[in-house]
PDB file of C-alpha atoms and ligand atoms in Angstrom:
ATOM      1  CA  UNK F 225     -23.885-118.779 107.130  1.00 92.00           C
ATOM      2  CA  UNK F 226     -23.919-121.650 109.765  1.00 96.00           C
ATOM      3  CA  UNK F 227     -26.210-123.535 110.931  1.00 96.00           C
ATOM      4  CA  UNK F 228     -25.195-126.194 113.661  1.00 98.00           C
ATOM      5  CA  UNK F 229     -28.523-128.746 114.349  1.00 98.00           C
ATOM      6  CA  UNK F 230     -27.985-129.695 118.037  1.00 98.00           C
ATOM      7  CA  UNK F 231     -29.855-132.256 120.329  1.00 98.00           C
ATOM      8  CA  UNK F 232     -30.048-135.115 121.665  1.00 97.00           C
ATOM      9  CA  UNK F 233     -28.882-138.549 119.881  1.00 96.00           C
ATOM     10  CA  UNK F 234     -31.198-140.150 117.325  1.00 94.00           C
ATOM     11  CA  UNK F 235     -33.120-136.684 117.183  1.00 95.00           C
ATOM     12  CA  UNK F 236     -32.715-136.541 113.454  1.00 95.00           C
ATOM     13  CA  UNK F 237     -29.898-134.086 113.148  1.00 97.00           C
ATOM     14  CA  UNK F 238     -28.079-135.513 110.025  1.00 97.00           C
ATOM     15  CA  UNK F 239     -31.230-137.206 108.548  1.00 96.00           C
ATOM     16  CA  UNK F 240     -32.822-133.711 108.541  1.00 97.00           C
ATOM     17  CA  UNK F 241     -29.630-131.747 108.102  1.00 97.00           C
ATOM     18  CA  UNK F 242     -28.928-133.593 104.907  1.00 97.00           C
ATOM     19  CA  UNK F 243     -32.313-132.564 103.442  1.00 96.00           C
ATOM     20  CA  UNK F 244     -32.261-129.098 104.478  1.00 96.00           C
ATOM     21  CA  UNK F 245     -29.320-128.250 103.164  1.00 96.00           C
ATOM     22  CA  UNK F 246     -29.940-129.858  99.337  1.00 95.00           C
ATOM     23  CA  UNK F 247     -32.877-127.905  99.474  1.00 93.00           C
ATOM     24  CA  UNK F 248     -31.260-124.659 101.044  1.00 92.00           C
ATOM     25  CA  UNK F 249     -28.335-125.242  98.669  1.00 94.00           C
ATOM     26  CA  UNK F 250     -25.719-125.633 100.845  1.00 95.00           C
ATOM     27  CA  UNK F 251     -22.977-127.847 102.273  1.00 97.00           C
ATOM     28  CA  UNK F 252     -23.754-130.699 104.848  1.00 98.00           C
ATOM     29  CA  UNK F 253     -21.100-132.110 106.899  1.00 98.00           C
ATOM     30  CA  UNK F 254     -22.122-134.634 110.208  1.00 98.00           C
ATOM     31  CA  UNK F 255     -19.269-133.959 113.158  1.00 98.00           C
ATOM     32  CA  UNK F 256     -19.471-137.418 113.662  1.00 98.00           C
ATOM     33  CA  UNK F 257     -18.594-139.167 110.541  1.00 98.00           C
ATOM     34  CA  UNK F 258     -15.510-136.878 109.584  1.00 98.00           C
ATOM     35  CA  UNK F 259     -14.199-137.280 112.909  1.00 98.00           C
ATOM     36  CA  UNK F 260     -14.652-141.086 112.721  1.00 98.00           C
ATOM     37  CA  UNK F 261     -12.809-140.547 108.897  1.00 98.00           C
ATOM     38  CA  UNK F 262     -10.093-138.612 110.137  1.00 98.00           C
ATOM     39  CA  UNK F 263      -9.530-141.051 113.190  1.00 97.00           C
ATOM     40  CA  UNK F 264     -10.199-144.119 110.724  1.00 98.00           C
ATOM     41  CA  UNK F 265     -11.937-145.609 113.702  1.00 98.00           C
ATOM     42  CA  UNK F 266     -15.380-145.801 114.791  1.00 96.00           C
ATOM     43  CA  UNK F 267     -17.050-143.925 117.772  1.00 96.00           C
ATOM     44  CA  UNK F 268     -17.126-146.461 120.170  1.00 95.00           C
ATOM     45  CA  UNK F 269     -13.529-147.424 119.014  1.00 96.00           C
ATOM     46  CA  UNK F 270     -12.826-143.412 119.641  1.00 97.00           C
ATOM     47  CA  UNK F 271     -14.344-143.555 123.123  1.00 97.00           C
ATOM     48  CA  UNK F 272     -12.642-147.396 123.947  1.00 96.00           C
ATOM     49  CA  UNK F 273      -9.411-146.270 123.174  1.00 97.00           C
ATOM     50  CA  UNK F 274      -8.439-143.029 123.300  1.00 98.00           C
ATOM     51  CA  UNK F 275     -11.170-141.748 125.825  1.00 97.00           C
ATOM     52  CA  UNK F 276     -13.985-138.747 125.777  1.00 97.00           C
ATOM     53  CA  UNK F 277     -12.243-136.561 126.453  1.00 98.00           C
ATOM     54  CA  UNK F 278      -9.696-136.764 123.026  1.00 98.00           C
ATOM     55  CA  UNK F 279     -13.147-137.162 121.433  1.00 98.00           C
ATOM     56  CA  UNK F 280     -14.801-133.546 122.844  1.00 98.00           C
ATOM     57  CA  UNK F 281     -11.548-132.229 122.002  1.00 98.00           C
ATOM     58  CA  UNK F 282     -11.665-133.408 118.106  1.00 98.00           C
ATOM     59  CA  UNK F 283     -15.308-132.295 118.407  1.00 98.00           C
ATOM     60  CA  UNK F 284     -14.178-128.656 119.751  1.00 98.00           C
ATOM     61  CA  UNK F 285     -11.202-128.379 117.037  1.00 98.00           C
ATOM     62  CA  UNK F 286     -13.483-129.334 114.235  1.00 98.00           C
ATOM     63  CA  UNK F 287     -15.911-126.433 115.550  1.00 98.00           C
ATOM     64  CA  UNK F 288     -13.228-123.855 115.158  1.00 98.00           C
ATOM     65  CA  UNK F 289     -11.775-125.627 111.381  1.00 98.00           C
ATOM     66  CA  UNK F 290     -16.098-124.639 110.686  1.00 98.00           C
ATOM     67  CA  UNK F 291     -15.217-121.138 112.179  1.00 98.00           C
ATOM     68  CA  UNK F 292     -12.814-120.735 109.022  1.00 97.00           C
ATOM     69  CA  UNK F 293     -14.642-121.549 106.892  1.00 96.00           C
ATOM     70  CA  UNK F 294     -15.902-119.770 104.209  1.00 94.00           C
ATOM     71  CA  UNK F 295     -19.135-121.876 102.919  1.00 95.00           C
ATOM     72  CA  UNK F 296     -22.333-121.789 104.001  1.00 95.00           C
ATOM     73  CA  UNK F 297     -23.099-124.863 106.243  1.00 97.00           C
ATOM     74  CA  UNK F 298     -25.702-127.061 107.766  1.00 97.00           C
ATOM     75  CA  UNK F 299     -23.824-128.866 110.715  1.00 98.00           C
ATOM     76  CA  UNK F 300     -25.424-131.958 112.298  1.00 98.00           C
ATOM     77  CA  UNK F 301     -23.486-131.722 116.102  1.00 98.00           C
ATOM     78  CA  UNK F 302     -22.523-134.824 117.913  1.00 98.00           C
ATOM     79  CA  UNK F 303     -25.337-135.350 121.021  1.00 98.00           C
ATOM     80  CA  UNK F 304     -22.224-134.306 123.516  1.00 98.00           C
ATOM     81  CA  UNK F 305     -21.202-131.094 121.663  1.00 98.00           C
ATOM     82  CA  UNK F 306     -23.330-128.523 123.554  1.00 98.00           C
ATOM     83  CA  UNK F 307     -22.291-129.905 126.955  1.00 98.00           C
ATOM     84  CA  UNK F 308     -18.388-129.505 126.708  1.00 98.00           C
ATOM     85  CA  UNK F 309     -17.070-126.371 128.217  1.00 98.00           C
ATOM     86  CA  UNK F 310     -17.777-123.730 126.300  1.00 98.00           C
ATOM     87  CA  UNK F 311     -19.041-124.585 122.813  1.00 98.00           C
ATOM     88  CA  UNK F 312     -22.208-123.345 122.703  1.00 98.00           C
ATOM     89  CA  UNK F 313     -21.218-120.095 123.381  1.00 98.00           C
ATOM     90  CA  UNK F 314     -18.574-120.710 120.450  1.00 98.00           C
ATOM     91  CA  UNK F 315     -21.262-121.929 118.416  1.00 98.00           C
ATOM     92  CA  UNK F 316     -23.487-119.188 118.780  1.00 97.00           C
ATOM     93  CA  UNK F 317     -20.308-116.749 118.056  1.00 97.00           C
ATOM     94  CA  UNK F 318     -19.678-119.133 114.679  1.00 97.00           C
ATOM     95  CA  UNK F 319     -23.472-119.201 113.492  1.00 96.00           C
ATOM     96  CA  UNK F 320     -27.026-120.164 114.436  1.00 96.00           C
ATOM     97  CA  UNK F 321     -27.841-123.135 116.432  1.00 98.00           C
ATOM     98  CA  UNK F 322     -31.118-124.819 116.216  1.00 98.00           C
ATOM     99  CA  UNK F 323     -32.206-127.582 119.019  1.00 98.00           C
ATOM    100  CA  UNK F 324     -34.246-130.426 117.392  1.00 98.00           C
ATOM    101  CA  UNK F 325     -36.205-131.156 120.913  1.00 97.00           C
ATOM    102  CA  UNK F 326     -37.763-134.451 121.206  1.00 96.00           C
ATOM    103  CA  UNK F 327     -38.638-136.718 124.429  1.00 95.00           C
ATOM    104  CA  UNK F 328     -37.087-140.205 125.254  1.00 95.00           C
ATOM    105  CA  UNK F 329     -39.828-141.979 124.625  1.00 94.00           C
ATOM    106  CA  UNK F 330     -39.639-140.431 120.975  1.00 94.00           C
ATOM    107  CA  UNK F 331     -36.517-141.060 120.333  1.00 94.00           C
ATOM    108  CA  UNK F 332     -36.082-144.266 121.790  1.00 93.00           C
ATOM    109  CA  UNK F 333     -38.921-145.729 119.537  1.00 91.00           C
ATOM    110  CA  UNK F 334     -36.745-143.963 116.453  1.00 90.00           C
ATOM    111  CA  UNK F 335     -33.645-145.714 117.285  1.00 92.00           C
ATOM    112  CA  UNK F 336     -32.375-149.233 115.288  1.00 92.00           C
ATOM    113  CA  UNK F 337     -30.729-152.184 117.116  1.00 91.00           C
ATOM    114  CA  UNK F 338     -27.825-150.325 114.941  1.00 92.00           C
ATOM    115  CA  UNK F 339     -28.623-147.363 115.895  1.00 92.00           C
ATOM    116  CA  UNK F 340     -28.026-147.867 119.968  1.00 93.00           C
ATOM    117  CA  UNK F 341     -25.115-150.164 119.060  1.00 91.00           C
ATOM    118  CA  UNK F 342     -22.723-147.286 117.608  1.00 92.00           C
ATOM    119  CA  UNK F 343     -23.738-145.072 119.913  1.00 95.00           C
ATOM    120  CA  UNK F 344     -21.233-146.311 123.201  1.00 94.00           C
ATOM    121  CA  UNK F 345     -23.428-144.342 125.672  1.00 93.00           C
ATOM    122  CA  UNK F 346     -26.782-146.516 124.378  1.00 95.00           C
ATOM    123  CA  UNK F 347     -25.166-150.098 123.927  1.00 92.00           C
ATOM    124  CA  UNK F 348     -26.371-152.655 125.884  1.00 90.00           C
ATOM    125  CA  UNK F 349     -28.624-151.029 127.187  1.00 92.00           C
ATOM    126  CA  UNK F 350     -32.417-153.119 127.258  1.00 91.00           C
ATOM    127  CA  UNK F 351     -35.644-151.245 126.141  1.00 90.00           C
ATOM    128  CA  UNK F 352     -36.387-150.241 129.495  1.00 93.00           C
ATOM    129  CA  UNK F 353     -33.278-149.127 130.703  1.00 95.00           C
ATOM    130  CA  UNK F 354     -32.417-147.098 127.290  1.00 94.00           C
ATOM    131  CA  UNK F 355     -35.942-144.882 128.174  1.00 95.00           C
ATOM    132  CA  UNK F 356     -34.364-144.611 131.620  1.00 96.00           C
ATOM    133  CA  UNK F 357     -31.534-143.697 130.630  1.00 97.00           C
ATOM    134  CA  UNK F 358     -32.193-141.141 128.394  1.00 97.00           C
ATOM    135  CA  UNK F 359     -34.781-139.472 130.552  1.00 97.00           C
ATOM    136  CA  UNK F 360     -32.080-138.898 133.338  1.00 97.00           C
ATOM    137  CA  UNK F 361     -29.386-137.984 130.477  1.00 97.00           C
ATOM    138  CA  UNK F 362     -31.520-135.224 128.647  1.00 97.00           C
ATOM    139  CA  UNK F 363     -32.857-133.380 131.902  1.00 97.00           C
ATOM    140  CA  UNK F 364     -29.004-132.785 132.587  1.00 98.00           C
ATOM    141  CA  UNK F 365     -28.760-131.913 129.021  1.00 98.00           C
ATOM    142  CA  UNK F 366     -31.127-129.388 128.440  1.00 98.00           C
ATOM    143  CA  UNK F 367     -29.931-126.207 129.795  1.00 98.00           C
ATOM    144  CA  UNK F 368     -27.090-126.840 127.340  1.00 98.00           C
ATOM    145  CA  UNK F 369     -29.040-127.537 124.524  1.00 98.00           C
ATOM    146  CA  UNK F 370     -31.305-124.760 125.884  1.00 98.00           C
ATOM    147  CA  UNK F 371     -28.587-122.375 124.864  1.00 98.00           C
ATOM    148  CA  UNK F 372     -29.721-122.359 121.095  1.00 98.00           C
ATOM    149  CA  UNK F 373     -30.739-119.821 119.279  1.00 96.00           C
ATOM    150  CA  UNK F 374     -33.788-121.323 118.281  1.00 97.00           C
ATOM    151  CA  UNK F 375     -35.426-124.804 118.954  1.00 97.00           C
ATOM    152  CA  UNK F 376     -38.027-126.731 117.212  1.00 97.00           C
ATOM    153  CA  UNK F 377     -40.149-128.681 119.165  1.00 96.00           C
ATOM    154  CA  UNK F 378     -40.250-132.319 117.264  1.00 95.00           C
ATOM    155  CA  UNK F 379     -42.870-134.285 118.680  1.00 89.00           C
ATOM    156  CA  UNK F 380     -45.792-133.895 117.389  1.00 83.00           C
ATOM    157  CA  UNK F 381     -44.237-132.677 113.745  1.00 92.00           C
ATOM    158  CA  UNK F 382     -43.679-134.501 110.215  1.00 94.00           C
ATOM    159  CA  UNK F 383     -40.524-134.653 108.717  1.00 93.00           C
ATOM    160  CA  UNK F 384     -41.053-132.251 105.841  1.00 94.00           C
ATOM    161  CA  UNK F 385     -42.558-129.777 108.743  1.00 96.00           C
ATOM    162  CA  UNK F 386     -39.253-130.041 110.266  1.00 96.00           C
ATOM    163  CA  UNK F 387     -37.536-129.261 107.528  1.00 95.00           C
ATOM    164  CA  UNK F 388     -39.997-126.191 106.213  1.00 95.00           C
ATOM    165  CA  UNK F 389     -39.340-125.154 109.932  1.00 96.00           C
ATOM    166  CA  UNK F 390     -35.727-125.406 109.592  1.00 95.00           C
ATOM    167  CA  UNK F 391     -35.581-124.003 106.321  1.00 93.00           C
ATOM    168  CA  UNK F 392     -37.546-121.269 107.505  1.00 94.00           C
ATOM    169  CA  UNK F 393     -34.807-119.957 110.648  1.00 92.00           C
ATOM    170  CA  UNK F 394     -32.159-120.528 107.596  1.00 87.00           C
ATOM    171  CA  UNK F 395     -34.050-118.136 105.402  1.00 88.00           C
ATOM    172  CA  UNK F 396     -34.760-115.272 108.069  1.00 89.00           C
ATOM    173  CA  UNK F 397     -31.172-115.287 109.606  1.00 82.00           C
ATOM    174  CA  UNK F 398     -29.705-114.779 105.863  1.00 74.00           C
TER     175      UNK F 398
HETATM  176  C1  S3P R 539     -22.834-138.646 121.793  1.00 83.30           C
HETATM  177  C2  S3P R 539     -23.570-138.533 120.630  1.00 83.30           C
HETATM  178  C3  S3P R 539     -23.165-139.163 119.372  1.00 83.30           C
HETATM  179  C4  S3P R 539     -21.657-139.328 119.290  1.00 83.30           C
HETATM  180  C5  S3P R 539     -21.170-140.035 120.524  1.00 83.30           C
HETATM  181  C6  S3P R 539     -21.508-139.302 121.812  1.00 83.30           C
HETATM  182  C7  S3P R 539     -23.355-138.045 123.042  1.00 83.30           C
HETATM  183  O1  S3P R 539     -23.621-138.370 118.276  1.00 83.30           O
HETATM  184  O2  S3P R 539     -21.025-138.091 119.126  1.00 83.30           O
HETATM  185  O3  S3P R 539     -21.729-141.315 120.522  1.00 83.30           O
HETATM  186  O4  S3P R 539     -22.605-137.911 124.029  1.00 83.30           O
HETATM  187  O5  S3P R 539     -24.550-137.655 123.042  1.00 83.30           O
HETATM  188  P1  S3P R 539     -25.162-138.374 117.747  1.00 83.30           P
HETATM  189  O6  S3P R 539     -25.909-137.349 118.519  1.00 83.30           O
HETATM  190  O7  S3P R 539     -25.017-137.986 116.318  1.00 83.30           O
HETATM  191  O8  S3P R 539     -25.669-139.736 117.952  1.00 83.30           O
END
């Protein structure tokens, strides 16, 4: 079984995804970081140099290399995944997708210094203009994300909810 975690970024998709699947007993991989591996470069090096578009397109070939797979998976998605051309279709055809749904204000409160500085579509950007930001960015987001197969709503829920939540969709779609 797979199960990608999709939404926006900082949402907790590979803090949560990492728990969930020690608990659930299965394997955790994060889009992002074995991309970054492969490319020995980090994300905002990815995006500097070679573009977003190279980096959707190591994002959709790593979706089909999970598509082979044989494992069970929990998949923590890159923020961008659902919203390049088809994947979320592919990722429903692959496995389950669950959107971790929080609002700006959330997640901007969440984020480190560190946090909005390896992300290139945050950096730079001042407290005000990050909430801004992300409020415009997620209401254009959300009928992609919108295409999961189930989504938690985050806000007003503890981490170990979340993951009893998650745990719980993993469970029933075994
Ligand atoms: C992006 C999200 C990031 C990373 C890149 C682009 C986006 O992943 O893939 O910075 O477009 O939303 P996280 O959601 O893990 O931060």
């Amino acid at each position: 079984m797979k199960i990608f975690l999709v939404g926006y970024m900082g949402c907790g998709k590979s803090s949560l995804g990492r728990k969930v699947a020690k608990v659930g007993n299965m394997r955790f991989v994060d889009m992002d970081s074995i991309i970054e591996e492969r490319e020995g470069a980090a994300i905002s090096d990815i995006f500097r140099y070679e573009g977003e578009e190279y980096f959707r397109q190591q994002e959709r070939a790593l979706i089909e290399e999970f598509a082979m797979e044989d494992a069970d998976l929990v998949i923590s998605t890159g923020g961008g995944v659902p919203t390049w051309k088809d994947n979320m279709t592919r990722i429903n055809e692959i496995g389950h997708s669950i959107y971790l749904r929080r609002t700006a204000q959330q997640i901007a409160s969440r984020l480190s210094p560190h946090g909005r500085q390896k992300r290139p579509k945050l950096r730079g950007l001042n407290d005000e203009e990050l909430v801004a930001f992300m409020t415009q960015n997620m209401a254009e987001r959300e009928p992609y994300y919108a295409q999961a197969s189930h989504c938690i709503d985050c806000a007003s829920c503890r981490d170990e909810e979340l993951i009893a939540k998650i745990l719980s969709i993993v469970k029933n779609n075994e």
